[in-house]
Tab-separated table of C-alpha atoms and ligand atoms in Angstrom:
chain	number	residue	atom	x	y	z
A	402	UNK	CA	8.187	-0.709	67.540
A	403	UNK	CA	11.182	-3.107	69.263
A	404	UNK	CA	14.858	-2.790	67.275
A	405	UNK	CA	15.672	-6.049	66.469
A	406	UNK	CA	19.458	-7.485	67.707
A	407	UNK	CA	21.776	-6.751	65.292
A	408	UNK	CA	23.579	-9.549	64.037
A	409	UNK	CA	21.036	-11.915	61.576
A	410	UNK	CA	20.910	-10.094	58.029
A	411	UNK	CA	23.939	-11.248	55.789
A	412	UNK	CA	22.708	-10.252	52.018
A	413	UNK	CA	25.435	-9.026	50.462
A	414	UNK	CA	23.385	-5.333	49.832
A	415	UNK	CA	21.835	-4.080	51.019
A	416	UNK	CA	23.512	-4.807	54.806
A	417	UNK	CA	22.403	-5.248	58.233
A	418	UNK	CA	22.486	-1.133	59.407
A	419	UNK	CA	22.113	-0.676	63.260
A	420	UNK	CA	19.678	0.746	65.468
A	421	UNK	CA	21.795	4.331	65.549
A	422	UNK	CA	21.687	4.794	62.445
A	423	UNK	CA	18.366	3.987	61.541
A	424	UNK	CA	17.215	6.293	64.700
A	425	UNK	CA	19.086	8.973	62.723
A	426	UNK	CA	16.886	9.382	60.175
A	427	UNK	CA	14.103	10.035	62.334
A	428	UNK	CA	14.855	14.052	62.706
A	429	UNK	CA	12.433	16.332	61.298
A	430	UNK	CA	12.815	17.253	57.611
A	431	UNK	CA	15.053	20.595	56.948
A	432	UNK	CA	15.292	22.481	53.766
A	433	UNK	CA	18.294	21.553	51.350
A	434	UNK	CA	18.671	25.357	50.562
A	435	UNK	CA	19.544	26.314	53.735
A	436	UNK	CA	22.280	26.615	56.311
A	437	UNK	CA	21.657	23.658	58.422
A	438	UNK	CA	21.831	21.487	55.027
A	439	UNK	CA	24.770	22.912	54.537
A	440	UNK	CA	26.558	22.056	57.591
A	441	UNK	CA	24.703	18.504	57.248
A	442	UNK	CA	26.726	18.528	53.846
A	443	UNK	CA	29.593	19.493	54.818
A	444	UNK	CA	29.830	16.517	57.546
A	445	UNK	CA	28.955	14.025	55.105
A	446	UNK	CA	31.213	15.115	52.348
A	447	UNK	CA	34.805	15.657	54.992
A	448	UNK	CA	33.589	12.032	55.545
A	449	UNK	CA	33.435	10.233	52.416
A	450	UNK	CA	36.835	12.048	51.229
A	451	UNK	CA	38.131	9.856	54.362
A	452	UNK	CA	36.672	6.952	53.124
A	453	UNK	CA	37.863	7.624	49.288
A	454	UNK	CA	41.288	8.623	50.524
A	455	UNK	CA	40.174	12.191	48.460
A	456	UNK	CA	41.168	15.328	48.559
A	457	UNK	CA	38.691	16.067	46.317
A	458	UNK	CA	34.917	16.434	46.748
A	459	UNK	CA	32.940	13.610	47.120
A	460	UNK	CA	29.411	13.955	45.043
A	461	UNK	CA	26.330	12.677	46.770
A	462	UNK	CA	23.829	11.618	44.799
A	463	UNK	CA	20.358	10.578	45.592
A	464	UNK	CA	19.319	7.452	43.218
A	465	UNK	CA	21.316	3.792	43.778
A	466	UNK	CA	24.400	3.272	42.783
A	467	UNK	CA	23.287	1.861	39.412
A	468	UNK	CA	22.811	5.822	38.775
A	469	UNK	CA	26.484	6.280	39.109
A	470	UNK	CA	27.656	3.734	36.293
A	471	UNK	CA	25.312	5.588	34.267
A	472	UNK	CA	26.851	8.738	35.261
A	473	UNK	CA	30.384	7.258	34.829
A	474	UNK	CA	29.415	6.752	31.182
A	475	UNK	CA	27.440	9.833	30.240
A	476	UNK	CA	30.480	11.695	31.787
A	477	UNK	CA	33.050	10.380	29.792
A	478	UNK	CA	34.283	12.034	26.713
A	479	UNK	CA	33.429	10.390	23.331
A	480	UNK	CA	34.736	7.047	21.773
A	481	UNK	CA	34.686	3.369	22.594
A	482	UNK	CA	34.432	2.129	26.234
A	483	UNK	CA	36.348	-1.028	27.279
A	484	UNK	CA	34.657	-3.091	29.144
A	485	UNK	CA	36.051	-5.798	32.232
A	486	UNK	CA	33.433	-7.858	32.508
A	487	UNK	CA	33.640	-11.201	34.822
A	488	UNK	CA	29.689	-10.773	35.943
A	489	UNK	CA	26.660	-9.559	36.727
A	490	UNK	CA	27.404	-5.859	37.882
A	491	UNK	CA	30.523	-5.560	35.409
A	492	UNK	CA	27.760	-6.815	32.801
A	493	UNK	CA	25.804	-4.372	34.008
A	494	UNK	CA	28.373	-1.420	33.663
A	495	UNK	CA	28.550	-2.247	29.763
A	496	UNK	CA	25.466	-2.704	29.263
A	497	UNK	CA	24.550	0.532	30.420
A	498	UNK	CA	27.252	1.878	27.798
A	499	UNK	CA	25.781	0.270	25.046
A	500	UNK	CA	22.177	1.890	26.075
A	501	UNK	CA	23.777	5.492	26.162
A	502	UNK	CA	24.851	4.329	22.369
A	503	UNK	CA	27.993	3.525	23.222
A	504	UNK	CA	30.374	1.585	21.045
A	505	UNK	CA	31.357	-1.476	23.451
A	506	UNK	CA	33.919	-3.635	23.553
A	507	UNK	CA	33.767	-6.509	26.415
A	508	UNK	CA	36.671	-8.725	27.589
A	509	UNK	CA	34.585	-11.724	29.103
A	510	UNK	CA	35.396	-14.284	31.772
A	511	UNK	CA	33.905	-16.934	33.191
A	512	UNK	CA	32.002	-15.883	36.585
A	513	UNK	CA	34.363	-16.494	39.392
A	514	UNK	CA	37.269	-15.603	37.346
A	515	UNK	CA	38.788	-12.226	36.974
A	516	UNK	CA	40.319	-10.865	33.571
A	517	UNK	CA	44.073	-11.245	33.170
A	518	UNK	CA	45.573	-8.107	33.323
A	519	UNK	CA	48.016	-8.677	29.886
A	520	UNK	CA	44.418	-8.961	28.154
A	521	UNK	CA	43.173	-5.591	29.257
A	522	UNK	CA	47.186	-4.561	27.951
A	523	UNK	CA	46.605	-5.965	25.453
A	524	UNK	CA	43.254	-4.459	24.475
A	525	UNK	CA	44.520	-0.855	25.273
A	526	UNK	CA	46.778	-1.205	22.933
A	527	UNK	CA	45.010	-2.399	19.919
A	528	UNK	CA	42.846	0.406	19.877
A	529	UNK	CA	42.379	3.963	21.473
A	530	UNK	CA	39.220	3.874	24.114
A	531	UNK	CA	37.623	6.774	25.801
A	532	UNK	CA	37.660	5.032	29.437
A	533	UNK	CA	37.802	1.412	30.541
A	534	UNK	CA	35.128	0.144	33.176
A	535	UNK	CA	35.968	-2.397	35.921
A	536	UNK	CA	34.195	-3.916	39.145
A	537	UNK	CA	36.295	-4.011	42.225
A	538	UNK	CA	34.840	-6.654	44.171
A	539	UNK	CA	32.147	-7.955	41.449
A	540	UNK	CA	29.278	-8.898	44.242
A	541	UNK	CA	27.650	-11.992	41.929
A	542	UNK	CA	30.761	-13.449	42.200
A	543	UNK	CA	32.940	-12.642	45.422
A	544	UNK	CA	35.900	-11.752	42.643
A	545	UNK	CA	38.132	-9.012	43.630
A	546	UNK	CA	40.130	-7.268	40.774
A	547	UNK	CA	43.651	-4.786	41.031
A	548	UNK	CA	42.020	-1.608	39.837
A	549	UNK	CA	45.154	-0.169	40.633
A	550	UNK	CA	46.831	-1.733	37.795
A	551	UNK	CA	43.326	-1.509	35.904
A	552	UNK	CA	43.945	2.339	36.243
A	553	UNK	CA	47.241	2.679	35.712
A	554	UNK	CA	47.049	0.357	32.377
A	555	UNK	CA	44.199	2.893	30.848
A	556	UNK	CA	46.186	5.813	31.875
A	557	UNK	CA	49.126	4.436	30.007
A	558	UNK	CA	47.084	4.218	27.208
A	559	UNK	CA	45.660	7.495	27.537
A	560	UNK	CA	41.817	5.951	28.318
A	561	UNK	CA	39.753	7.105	31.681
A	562	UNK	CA	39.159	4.477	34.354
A	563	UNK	CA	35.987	4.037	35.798
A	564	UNK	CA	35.558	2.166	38.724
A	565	UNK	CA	32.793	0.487	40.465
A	566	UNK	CA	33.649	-0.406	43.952
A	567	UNK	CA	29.902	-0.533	44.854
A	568	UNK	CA	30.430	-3.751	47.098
A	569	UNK	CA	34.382	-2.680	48.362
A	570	UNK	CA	34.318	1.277	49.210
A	571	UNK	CA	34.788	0.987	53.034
A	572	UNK	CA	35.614	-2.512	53.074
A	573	UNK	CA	38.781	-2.913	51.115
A	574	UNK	CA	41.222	-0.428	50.878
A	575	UNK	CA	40.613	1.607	48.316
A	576	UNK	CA	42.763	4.800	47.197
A	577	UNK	CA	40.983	7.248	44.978
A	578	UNK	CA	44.109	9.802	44.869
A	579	UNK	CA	47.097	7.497	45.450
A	580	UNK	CA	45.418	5.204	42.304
A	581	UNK	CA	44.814	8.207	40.068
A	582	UNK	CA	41.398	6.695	39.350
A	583	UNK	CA	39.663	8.775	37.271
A	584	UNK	CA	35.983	8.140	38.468
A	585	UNK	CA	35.035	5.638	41.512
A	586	UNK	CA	31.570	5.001	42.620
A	587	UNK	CA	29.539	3.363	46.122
A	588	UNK	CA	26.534	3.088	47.043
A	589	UNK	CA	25.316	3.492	50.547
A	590	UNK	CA	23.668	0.253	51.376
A	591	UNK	CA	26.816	-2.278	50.943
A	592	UNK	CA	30.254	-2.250	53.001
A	593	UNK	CA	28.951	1.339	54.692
A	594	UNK	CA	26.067	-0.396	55.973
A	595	UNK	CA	23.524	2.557	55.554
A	596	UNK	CA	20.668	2.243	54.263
A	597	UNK	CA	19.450	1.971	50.275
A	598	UNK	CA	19.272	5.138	48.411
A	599	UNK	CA	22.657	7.233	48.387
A	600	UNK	CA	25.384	6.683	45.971
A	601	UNK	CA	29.040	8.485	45.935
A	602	UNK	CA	31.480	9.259	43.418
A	603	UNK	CA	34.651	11.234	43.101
A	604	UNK	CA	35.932	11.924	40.018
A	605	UNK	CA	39.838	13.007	38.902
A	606	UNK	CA	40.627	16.604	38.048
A	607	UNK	CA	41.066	15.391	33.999
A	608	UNK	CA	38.038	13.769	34.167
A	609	UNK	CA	35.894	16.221	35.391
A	610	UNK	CA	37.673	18.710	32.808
A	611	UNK	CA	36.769	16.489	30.359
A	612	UNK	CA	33.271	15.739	31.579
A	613	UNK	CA	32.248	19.558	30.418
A	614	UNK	CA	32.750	18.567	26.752
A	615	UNK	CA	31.083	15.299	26.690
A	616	UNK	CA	28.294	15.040	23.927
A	617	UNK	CA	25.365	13.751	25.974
A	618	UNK	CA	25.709	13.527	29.928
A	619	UNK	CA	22.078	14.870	30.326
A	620	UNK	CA	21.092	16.200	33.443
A	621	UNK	CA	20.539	14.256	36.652
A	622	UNK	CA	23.684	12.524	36.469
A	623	UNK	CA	25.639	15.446	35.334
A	624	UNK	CA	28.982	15.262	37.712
A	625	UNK	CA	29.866	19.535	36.327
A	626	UNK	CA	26.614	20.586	38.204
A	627	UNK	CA	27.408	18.323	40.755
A	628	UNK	CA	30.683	19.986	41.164
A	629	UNK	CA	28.776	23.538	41.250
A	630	UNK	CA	26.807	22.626	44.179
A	631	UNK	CA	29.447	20.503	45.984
A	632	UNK	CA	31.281	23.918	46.259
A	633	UNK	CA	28.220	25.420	47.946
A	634	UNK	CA	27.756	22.517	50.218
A	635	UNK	CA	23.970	21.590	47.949
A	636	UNK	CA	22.933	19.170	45.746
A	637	UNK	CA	21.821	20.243	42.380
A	638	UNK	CA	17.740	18.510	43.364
A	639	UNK	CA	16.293	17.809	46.570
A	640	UNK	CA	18.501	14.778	48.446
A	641	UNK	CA	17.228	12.463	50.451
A	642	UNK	CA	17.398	14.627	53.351
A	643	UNK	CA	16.891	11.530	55.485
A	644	UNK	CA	19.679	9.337	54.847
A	645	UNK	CA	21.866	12.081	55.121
A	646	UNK	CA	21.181	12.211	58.431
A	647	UNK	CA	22.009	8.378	58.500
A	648	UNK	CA	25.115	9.043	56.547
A	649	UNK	CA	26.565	11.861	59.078
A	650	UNK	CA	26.022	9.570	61.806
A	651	UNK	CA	28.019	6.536	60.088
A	652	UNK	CA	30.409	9.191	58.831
A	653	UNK	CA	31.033	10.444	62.596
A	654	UNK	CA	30.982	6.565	63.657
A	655	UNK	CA	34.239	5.923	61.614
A	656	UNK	CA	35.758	9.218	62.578
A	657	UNK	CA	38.801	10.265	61.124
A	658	UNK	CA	40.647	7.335	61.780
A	659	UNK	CA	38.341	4.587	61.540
A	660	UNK	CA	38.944	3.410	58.507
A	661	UNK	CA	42.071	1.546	58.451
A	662	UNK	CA	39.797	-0.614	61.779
A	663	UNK	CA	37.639	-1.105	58.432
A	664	UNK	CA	39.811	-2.459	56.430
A	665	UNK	CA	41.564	-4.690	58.658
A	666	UNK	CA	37.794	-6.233	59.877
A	667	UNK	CA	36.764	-6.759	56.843
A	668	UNK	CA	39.914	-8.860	56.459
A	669	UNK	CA	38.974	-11.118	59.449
A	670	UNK	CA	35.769	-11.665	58.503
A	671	UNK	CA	36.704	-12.971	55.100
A	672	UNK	CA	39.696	-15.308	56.161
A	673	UNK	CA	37.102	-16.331	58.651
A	674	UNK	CA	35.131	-17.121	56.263
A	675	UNK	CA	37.067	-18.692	54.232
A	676	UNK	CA	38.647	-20.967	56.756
A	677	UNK	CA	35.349	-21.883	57.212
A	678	UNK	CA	34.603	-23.028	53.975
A	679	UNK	CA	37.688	-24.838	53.802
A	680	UNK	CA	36.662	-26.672	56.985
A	681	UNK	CA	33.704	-27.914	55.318
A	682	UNK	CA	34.731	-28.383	51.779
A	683	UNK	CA	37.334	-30.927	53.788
A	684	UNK	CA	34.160	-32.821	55.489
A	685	UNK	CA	32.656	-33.065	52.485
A	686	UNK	CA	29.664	-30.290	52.906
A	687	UNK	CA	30.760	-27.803	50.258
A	688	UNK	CA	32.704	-27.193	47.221
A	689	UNK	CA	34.166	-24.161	48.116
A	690	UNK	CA	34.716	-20.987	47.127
A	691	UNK	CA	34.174	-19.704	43.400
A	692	UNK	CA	36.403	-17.106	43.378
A	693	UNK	CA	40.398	-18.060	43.129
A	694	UNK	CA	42.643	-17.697	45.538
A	695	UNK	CA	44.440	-14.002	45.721
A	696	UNK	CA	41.374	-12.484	43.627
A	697	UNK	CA	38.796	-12.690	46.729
A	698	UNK	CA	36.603	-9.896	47.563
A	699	UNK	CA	37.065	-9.293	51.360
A	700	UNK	CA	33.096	-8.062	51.417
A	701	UNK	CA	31.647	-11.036	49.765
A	702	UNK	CA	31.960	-14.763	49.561
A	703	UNK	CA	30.451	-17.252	47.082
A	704	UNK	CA	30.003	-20.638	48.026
A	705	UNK	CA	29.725	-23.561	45.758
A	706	UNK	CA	27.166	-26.231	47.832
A	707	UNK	CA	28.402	-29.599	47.359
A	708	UNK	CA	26.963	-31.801	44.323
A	709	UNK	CA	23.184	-32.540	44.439
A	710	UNK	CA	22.465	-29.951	47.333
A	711	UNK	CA	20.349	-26.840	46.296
A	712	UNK	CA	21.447	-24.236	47.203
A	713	UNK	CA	18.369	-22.427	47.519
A	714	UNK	CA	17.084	-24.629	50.475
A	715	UNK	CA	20.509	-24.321	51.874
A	716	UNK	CA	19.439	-20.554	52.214
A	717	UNK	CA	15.867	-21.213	53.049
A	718	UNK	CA	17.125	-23.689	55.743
A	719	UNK	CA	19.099	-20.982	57.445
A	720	UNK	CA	16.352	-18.279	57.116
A	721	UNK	CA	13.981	-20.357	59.234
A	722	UNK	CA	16.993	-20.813	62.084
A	723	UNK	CA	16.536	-16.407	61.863
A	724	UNK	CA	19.213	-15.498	59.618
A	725	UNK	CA	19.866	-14.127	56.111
A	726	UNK	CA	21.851	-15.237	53.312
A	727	UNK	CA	22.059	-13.818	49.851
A	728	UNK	CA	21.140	-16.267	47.438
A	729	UNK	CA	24.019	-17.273	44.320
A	730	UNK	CA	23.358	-14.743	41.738
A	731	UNK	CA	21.067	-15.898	38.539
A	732	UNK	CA	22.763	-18.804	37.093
A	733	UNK	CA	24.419	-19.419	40.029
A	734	UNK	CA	21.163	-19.650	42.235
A	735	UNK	CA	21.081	-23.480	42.379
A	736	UNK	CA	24.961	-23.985	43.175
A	737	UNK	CA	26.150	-21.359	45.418
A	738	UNK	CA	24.679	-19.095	47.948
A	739	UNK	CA	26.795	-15.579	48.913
A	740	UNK	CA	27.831	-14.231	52.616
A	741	UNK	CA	28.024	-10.914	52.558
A	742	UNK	CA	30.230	-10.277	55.366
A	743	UNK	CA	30.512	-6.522	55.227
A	744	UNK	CA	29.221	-3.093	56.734
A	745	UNK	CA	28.899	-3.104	60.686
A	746	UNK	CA	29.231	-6.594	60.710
A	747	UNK	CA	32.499	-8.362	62.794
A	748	UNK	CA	33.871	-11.867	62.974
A	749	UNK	CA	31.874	-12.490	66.017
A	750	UNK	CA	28.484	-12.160	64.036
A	751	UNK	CA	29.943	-13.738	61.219
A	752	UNK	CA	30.948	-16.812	63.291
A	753	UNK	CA	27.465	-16.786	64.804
A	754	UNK	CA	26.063	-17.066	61.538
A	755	UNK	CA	28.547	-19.319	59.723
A	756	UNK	CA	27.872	-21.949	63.131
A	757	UNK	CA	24.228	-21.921	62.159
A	758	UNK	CA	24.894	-22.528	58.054
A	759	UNK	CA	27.195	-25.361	59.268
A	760	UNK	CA	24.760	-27.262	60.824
A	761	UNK	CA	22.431	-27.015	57.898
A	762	UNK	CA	24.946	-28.237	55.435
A	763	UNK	CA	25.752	-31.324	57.822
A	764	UNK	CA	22.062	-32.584	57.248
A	765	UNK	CA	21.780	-31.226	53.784
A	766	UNK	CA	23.796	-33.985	52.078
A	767	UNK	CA	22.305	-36.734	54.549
B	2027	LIG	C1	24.981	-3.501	44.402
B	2027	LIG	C2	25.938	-3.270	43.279
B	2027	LIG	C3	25.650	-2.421	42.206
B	2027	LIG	C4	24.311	-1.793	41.987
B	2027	LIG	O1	23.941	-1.003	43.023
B	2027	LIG	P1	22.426	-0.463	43.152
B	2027	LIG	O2	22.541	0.390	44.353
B	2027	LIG	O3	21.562	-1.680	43.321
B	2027	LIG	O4	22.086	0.272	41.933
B	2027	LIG	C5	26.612	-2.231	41.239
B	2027	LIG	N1	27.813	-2.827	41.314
B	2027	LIG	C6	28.126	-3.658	42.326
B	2027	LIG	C7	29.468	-4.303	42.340
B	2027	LIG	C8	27.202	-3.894	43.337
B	2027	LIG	O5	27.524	-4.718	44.343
């Protein structure tokens, strides 16, 4: 079997993950009750608290990160969840409320946009919630939302915050302590560029106080026995021993000060990306970007094709030059396909790729 070049595969999740890593998870199986796990544990977990900006454990759990919203809600003490919801992940996050029966109230935008933070105020204030859900950078869209305020306006109001940042963990800067976020969730196969299959939370001290009284947070997604094996280096079931392996290497990768690099390449390959679009929305070849200015994700982008061009051959155009674009999200399919510009990615590959879209959209309108 030949490694393919790395460099081509630009869905916005899961990401491109290179040959090292994927060579990691060719060691021989251990046993997850054992001492070798534990020091496998241990490497991944002083890891992600770098990445979370935690002092706190870091839970590992083995499902997506879909899991994790699930286990955001079941964890949260009883009453009414408010709900951010500007697309298809945050309408995701409330949806899964409503199926663990709870009572939901939504504050809707239009995709693209991101809610007004007086509205959220506003909302906390009408009525006491248990906890407030929000998407960071909301992946359908390429919207990026202040979950700092987002947190802070919950706490004020005496509601949890729970915070997907499924698509910005690693990418944008995110600070689980310094934000007081109550519980923020990844998954491995976005801006950490591992593959599918992990997912990572970290919950506040209140939370996870609170967590232990609340009415129905079942088992597999209990964060309590999470906590109870964190402290013994385990996993309450058998992980996916395999991207563990993975993980440790990507953890080791970034190193203890690698993250800040992160950040700051993730923010050239955006305003690369968006000068690019610019460029072409000027020559007539695209809209632009969906997403308003200052509420970008620096992870994704959503492009608006220009009138009459699909985008869907825009994207099947591009796969036959050898490289992969994420197609606009549902409704969005026809109008708009997504860069995800993220993981192990760099503005060199992203230029490569951008160079190759451009010449498709220069004969798509002819
Ligand atoms: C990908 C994604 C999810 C869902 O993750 P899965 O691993 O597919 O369950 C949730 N929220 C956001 C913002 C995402 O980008």
């Amino acid at each position: 079997m030949t490694m393919p070049s790395f460099g081509t595969f630009f869905l916005p999740g899961p990401t491109e993950v290179r040959p090292e890593i994927l060579a990691a998870m060719l060691r021989p199986m251990i046993s997850h009750r054992g001492a070798e796990f534990e020091t496998l544990y241990g490497n991944c977990d002083a890891g992600l608290r770098r990445v979370f900006r935690t002092v706190r454990p870091v839970f590992i759990s083995s499902s997506s990160a879909t899991g994790l919203m699930e286990a955001a809600i079941r964890n949260a003490p009883a009453g009414p969840i408010l709900s951010l919801v500007n697309g298809a992940f945050s309408a995701r996050f409330a949806d899964i409320a409503r199926a663990c029966g709870r009572t939901v109230q939504a504050l809707e935008v239009p995709y693209g946009a991101i809610v007004p933070l007086e509205t959220a105020e506003q909302a906390l204030r009408a009525r006491r919630f248990a906890a407030v859900t929000a998407a960071h950078s909301e992946t359908s869209t390429g919207a990026a939302q202040d979950v700092q305020v987002i947190a802070e306006l919950a706490h004020a109001n005496g509601a949890f915050s729970l915070i997907d940042s499924v698509s910005g963990m690693g990418g944008m800067p995110v600070e689980t302590d310094g934000w007081a976020l109550d519980f923020v969730f990844t998954g491995s196969q976005k801006a950490l560029a591992l593959p599918p299959g992990l997912a990572f939370c970290c919950a506040s001290d209140r939370f996870l106080a609170a967590a232990t009284d609340a009415p129905a947070r079942g088992r597999y997604f209990d964060i309590a026995e999470f906590a109870q094996y964190a402290a013994k280096q385990q996993t309450p079931n058998t992980p996916a021993v395999s991207l563990f392996f993975a993980l440790e290497a990507q953890m080791a990768a970034i190193g203890p000060t690698g993250l800040e690099c992160r950040w700051a390449r993730h923010a050239a390959m955006s305003a690369h990306t968006h000068a690019w679009v610019e460029h072409q929305r000027q020559a007539g070849r695209a809209e632009g970007i969906l997403a308003p200015p200052g509420a970008r994700s620096a992870t994704v982008t959503v492009v608006k094709t220009a009138a009459g061009v699909d985008a869907r051959s825009v994207v099947d155009a591009v796969a036959r030059r050898g490289f992969t674009l994420g197609g606009g999200y549902g409704k969005l399919a026809a109008t708009s396909f997504r860069v995800g510009h993220m993981g192990d990615h760099t503005v060199e590959t992203v230029a490569r790729l951008l160079e190759v879209v451009g010449e498709v959209l220069a004969t798509a309108g002819a």
